[in-house]
GROMACS .gro file of C-alpha atoms in nm:
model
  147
    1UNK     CA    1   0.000   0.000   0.000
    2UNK     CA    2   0.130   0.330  -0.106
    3UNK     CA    3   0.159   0.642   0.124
    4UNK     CA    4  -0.048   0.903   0.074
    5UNK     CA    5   0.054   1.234  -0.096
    6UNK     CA    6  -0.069   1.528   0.125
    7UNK     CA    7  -0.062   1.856  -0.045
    8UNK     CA    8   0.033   2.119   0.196
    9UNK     CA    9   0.019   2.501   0.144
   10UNK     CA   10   0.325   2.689   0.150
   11UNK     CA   11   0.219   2.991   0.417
   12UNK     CA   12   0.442   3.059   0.720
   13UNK     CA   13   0.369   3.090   1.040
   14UNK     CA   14   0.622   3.264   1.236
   15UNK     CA   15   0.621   3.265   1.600
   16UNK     CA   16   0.829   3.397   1.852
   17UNK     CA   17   1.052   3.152   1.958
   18UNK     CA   18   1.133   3.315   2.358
   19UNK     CA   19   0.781   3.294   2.430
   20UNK     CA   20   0.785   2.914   2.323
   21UNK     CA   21   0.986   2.868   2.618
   22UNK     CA   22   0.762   3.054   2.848
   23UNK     CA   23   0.503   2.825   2.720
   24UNK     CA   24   0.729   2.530   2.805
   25UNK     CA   25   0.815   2.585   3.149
   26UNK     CA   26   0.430   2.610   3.201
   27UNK     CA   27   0.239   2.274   3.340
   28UNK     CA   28  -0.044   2.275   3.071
   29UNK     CA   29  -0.255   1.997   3.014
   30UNK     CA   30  -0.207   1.822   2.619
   31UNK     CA   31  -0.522   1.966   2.514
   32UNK     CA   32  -0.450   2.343   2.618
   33UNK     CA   33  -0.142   2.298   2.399
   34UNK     CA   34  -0.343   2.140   2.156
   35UNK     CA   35  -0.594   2.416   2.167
   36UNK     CA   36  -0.319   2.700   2.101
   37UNK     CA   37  -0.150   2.491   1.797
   38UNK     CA   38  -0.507   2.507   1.637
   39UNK     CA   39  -0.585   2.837   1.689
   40UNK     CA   40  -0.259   2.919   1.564
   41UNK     CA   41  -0.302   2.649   1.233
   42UNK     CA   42  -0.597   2.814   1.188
   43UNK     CA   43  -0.569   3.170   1.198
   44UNK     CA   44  -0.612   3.422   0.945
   45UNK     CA   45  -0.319   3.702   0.830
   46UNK     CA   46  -0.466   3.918   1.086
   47UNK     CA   47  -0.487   3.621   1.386
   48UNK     CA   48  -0.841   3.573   1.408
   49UNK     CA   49  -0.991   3.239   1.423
   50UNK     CA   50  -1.341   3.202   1.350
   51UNK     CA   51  -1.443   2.967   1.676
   52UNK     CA   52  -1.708   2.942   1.886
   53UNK     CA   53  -1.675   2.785   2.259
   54UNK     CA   54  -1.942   2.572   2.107
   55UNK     CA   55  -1.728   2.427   1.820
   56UNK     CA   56  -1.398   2.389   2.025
   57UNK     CA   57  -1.557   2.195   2.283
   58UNK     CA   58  -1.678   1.981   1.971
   59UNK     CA   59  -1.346   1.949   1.808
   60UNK     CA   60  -1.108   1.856   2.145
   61UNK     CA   61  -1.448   1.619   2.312
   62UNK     CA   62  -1.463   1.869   2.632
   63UNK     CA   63  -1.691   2.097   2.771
   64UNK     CA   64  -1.793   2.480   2.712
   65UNK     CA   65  -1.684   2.581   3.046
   66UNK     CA   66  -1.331   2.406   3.026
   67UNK     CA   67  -1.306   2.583   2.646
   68UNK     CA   68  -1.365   2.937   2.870
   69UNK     CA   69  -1.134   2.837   3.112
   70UNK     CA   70  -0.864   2.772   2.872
   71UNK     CA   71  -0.927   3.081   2.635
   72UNK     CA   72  -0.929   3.289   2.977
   73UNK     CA   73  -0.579   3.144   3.046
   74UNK     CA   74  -0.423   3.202   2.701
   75UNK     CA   75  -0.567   3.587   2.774
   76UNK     CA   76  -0.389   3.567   3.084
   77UNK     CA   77  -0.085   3.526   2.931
   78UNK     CA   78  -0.167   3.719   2.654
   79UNK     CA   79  -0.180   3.436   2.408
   80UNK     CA   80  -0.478   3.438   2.218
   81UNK     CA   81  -0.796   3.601   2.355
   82UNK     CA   82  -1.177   3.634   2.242
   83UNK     CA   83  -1.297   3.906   2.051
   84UNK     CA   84  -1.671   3.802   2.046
   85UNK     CA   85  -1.874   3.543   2.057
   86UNK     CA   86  -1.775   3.387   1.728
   87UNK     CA   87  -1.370   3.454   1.688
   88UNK     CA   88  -1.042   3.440   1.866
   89UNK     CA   89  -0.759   3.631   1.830
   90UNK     CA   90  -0.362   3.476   1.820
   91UNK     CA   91  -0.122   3.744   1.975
   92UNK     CA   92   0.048   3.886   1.661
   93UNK     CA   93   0.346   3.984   1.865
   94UNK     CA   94   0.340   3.566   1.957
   95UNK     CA   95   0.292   3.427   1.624
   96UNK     CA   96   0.132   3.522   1.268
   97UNK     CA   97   0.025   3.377   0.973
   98UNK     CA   98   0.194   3.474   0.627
   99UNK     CA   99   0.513   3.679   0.536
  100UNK     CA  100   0.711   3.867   0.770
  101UNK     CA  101   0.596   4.188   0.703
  102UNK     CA  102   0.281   4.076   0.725
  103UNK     CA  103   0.303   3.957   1.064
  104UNK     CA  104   0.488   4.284   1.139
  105UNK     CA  105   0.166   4.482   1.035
  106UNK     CA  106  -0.042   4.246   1.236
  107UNK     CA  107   0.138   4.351   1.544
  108UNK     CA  108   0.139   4.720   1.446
  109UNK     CA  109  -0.213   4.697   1.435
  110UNK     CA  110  -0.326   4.617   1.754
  111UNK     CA  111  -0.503   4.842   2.002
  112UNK     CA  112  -0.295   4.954   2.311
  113UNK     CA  113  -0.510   4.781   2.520
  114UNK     CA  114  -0.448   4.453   2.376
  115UNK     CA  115  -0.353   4.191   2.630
  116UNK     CA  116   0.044   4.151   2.666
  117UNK     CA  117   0.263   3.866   2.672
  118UNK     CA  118   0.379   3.723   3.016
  119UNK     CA  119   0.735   3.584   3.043
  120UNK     CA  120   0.893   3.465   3.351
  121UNK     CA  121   1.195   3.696   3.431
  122UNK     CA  122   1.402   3.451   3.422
  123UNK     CA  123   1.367   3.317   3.048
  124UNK     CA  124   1.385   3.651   2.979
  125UNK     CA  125   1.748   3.720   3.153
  126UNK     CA  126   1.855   3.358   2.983
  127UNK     CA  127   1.752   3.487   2.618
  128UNK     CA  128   1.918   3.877   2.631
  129UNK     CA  129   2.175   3.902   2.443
  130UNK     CA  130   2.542   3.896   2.538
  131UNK     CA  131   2.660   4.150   2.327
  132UNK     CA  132   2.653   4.494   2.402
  133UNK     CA  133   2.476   4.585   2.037
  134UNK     CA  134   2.096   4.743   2.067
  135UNK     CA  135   1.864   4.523   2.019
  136UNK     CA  136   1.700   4.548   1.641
  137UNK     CA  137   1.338   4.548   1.745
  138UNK     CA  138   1.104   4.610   2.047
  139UNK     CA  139   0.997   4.264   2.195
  140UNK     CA  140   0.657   4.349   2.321
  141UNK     CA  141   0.703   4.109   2.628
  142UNK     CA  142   0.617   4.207   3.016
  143UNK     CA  143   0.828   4.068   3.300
  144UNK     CA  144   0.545   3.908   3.555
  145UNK     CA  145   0.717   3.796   3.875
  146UNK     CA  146   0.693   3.418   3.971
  147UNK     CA  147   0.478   3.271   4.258
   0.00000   0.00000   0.00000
């Protein structure tokens, strides 16, 4: 029996690699993780999703209220967050969908009062830079302290 073929688009997605590693050092359940790779497969240029709690809970076999509790926690940390009742939106400044610039307008777009990302201080001493060159481009990250 023959493999097979799969025919798969060629559009990035670029993410931000430090905030990966916040994401690691977290303890979130599989299907959190799972939840955040979707919304990010399956976000427009701009990072919405169109999702209801309704259809999430559907696609990952839980319930509504666990599909608030995790889109409350990927606001919390500034992941993703819920624009209304029928779409998500993926941090731009976390990961975006399309060319670089693209992504770059993405995150130039958003309203000040857009949640920010959370990084532990510490992955953020690990990752600065050693050198004692200016950094190219603003990070958009927010030290939180630890508990």
């Amino acid at each position: 029996m023959e493999p097979t073929e799969v025919l798969l688009d060629d559009v990035a997605v670029n993410t931000n690699a430090l905030v990966w590693r916040h994401i690691a050092s977290l303890d979130w359940s599989g299907v959190e993780l799972r939840i955040l790779m979707w919304l990010m497969s399956s976000m427009e240029a701009d990072g919405t999703v169109s999702a209801t709690r309704e259809e999430l809970a559907t696609r990952f076999d839980v319930g509504e209220t666990y599909i608030s509790k995790v889109t409350t926690k990927l606001k919390k940390h500034g992941l993703a967050w819920r624009e209304d009742h029928q779409h998500i939106r993926v941090n731009p400044h976390f990961a975006g969908r399309g060319s670089h610039e693209a992504w770059q307008r993405a995150a130039d777009a958003l309203p000040a009062d857009a949640p920010q990302i959370l990084v532990k201080p510490e992955i953020l001493t690990a990752a600065q830079p050693q050198s004692s060159k200016p950094a190219r481009r603003k990070r958009h990250l927010r030290v939180i302290r630890s508990a």
